[in-house]
mmCIF file of C-alpha atoms in Angstrom:
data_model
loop_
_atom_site.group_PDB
_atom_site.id
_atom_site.type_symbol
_atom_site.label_atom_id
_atom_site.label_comp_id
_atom_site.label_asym_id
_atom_site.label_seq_id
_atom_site.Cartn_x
_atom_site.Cartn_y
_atom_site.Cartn_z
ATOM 1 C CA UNK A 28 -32.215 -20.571 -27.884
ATOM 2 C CA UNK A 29 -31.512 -18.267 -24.526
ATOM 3 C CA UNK A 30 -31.813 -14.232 -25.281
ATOM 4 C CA UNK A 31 -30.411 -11.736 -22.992
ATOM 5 C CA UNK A 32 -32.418 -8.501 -22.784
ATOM 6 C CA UNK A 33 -30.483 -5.651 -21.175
ATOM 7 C CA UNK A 34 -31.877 -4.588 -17.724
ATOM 8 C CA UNK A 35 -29.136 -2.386 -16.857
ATOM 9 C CA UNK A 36 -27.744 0.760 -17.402
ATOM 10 C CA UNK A 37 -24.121 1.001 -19.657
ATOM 11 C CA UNK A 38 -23.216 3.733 -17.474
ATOM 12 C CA UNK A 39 -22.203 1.069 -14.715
ATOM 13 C CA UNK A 40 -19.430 0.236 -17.592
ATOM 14 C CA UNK A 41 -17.355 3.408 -17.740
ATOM 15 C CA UNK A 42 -14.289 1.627 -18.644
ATOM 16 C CA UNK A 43 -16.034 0.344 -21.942
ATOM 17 C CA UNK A 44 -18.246 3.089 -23.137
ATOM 18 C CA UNK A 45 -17.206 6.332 -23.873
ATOM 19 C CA UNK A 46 -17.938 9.780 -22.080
ATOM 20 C CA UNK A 47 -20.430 11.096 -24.296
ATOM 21 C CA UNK A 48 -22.012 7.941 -23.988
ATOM 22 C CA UNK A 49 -21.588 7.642 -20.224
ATOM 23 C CA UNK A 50 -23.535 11.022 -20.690
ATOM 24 C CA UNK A 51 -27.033 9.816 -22.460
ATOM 25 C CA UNK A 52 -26.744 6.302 -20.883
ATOM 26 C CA UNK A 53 -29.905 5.774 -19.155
ATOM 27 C CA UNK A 54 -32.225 2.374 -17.568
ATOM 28 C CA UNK A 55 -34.695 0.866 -19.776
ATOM 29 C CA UNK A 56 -37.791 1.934 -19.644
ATOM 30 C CA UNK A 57 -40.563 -1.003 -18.471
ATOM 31 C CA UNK A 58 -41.908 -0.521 -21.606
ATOM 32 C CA UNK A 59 -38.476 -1.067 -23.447
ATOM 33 C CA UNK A 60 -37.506 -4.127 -21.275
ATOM 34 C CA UNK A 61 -40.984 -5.347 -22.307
ATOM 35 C CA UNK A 62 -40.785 -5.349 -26.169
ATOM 36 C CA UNK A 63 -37.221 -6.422 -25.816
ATOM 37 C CA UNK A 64 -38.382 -9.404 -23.962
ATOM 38 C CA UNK A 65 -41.114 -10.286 -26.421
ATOM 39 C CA UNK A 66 -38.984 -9.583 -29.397
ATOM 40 C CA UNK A 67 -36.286 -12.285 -28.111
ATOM 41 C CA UNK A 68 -39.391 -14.893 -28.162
ATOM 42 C CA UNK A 69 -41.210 -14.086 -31.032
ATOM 43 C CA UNK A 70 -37.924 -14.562 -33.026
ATOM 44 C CA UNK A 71 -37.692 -17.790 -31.292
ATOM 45 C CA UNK A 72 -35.946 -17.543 -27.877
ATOM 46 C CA UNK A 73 -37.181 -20.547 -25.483
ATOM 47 C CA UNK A 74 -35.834 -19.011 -22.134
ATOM 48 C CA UNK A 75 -34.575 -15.203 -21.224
ATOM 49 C CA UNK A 76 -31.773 -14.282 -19.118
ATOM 50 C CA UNK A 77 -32.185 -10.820 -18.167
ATOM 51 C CA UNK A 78 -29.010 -9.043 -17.390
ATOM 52 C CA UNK A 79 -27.873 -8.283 -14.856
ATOM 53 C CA UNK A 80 -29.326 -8.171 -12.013
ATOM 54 C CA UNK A 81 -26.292 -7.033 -9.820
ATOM 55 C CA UNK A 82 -25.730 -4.076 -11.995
ATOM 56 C CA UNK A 83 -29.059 -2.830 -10.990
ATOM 57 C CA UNK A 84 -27.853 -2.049 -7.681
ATOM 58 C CA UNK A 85 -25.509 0.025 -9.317
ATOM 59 C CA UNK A 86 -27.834 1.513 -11.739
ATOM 60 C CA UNK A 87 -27.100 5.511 -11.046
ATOM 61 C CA UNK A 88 -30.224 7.334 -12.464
ATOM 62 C CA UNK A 89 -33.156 3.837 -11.322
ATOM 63 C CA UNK A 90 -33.135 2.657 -7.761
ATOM 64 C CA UNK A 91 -33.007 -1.188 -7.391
ATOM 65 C CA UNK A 92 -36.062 -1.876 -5.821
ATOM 66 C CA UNK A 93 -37.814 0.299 -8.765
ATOM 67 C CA UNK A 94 -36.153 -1.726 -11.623
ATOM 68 C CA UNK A 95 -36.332 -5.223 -10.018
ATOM 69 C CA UNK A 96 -39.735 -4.491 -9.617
ATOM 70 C CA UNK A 97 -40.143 -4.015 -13.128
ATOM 71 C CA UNK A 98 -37.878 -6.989 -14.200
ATOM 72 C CA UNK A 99 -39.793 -9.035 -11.484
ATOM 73 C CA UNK A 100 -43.639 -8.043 -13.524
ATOM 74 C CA UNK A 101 -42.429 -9.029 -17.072
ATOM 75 C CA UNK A 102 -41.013 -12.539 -16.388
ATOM 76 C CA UNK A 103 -44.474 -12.858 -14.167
ATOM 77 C CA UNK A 104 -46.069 -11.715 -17.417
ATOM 78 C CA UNK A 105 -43.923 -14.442 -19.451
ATOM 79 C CA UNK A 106 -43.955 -16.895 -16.420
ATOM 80 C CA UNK A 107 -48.069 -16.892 -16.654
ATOM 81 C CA UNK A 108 -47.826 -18.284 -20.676
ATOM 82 C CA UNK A 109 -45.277 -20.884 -19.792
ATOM 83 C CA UNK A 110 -48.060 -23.238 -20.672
ATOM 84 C CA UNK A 111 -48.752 -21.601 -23.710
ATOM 85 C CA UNK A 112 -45.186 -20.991 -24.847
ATOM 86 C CA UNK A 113 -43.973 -24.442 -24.308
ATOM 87 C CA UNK A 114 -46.538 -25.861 -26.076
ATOM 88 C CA UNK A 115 -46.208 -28.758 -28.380
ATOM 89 C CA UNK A 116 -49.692 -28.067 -30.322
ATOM 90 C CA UNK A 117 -49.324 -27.402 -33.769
ATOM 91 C CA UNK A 118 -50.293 -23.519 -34.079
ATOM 92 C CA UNK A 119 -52.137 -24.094 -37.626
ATOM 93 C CA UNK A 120 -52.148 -21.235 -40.683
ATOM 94 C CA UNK A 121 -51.566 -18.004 -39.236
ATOM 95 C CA UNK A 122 -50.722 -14.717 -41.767
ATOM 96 C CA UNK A 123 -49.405 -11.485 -40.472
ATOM 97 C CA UNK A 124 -48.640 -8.319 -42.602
ATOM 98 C CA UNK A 125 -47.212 -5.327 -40.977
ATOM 99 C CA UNK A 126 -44.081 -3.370 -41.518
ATOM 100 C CA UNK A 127 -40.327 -4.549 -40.741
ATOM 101 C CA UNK A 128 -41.306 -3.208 -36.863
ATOM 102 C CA UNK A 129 -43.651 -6.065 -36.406
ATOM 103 C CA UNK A 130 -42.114 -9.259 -34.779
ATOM 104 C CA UNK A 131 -44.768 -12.547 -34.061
ATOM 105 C CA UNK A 132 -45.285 -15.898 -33.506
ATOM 106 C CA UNK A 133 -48.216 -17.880 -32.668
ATOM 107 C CA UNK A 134 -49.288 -20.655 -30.478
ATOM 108 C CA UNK A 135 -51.702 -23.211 -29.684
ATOM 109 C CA UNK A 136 -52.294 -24.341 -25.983
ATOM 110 C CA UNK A 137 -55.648 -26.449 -25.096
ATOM 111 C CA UNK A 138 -56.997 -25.505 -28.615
ATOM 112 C CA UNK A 139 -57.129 -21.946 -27.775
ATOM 113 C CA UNK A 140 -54.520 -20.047 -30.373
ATOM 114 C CA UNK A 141 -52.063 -17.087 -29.290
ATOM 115 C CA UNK A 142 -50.625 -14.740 -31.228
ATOM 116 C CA UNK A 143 -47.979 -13.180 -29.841
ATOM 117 C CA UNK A 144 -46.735 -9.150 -31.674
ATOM 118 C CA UNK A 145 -44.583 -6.834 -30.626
ATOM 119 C CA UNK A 146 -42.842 -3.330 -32.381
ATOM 120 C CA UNK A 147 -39.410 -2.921 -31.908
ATOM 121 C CA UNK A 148 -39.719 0.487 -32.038
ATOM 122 C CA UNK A 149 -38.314 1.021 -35.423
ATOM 123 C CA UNK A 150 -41.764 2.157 -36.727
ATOM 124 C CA UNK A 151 -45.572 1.803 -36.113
ATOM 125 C CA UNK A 152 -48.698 1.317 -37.855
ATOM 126 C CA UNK A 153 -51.425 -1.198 -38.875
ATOM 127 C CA UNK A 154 -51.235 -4.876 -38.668
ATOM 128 C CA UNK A 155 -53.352 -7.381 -40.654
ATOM 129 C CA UNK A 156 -53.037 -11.198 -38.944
ATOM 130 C CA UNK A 157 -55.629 -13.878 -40.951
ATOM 131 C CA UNK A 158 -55.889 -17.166 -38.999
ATOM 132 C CA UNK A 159 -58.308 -19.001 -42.007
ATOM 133 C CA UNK A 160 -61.513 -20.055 -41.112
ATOM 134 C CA UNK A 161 -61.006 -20.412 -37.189
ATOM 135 C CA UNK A 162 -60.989 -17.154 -35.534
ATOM 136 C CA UNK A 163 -64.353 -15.704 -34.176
ATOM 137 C CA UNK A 164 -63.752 -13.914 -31.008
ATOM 138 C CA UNK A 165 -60.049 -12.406 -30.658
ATOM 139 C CA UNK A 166 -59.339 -11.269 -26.701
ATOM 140 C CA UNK A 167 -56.383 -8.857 -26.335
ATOM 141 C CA UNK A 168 -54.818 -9.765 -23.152
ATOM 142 C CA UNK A 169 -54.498 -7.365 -20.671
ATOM 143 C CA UNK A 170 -56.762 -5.312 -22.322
ATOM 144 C CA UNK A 171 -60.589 -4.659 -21.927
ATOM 145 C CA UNK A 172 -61.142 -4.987 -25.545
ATOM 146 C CA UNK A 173 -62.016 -7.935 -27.661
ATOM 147 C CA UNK A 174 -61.955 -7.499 -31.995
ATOM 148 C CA UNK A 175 -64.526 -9.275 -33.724
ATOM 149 C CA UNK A 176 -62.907 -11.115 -36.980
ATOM 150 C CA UNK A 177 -64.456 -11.078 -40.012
ATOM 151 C CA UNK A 178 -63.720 -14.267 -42.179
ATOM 152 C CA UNK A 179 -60.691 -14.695 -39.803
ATOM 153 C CA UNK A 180 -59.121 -11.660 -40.106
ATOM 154 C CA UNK A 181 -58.687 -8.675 -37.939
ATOM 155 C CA UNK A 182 -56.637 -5.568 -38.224
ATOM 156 C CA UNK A 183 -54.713 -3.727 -34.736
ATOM 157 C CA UNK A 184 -52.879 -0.388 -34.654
ATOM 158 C CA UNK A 185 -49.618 -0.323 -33.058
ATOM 159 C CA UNK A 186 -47.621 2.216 -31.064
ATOM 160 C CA UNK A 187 -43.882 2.095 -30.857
ATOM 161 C CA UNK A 188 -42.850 -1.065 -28.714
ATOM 162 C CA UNK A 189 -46.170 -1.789 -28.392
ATOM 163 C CA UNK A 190 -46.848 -5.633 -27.343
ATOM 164 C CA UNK A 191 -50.017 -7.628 -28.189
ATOM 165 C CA UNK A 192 -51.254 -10.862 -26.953
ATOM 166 C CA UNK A 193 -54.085 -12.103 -28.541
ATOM 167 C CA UNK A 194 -56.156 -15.255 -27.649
ATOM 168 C CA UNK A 195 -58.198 -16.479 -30.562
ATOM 169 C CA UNK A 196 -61.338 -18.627 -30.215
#
């Protein structure tokens, strides 16, 4: 399954949006682009075409080099767990509660497991994720912080379009 996150802004379409629209169409935000991105392979998107990137020269409120830079440091970010997300390795029992907001999938690369979260935005809250009887030390990529399970579960707050990587040992 492709995805394709919107990069650009639907002002460049004036013929097919209307004018009030034209008038509140805006860029993504990095941050929006980001969870969009994540959302598309948590729910089980294999590669991402992110669109467009000649309408980002025509973007009229983000310069070019500005957005491309930001399209350019999430597929890096999703480029560096290639590995990871093209895995074969069975991800074993994984259990996430959260609201509706949450989207997640997990994976297993070299016997180290990821789980992969995002909020779309459409709420925030706490997350519960229970990986049974395996998880001792849970890294948050990117992050300085590491969560200390207890019997396999930990518990994360999360912001609107908030994104999570964690690598569980």
């Amino acid at each position: 399954v492709w995805m394709v996150p919107q990069v650009f802004n639907w002002a460049d379409y004036p013929a097919v949006i209307s004018p009030e629209t034209k008038k509140t169409a805006r860029t993504p935000t990095a941050e929006e682009m980001r969870s969009m991105a994540w959302q598309c392979i948590c729910e089980g998107a294999n590669g991402l075409i992110f669109y467009s990137w000649f309408d980002l020269r025509r973007n009229p409120d983000v310069p070019f080099a500005t957005q491309w830079a930001r399209v350019k440091a999430i597929a890096k970010e999703i480029g560096d767990l290639s590995p990871v997300l093209l895995s074969a390795e069975p991800p074993g029992e994984v259990r996430v509660q959260a609201g509706p907001w949450l989207h997640w999938t997990a994976r297993r690369n070299d016997g180290v497991l990821y789980v992969f979260a995002v909020n779309d935005g459409d709420g925030e809250g706490r997350a519960s994720f229970t990986v049974p009887g395996a998880a001792r030390d849970v890294k948050v990529r990117g992050e300085t912080r590491a969560l200390r399970p207890a019997a396999g579960a930990w518990q994360d707050d999360f912001r609107k379009l908030d994104v999570r990587i964690y690598e569980v040992r």
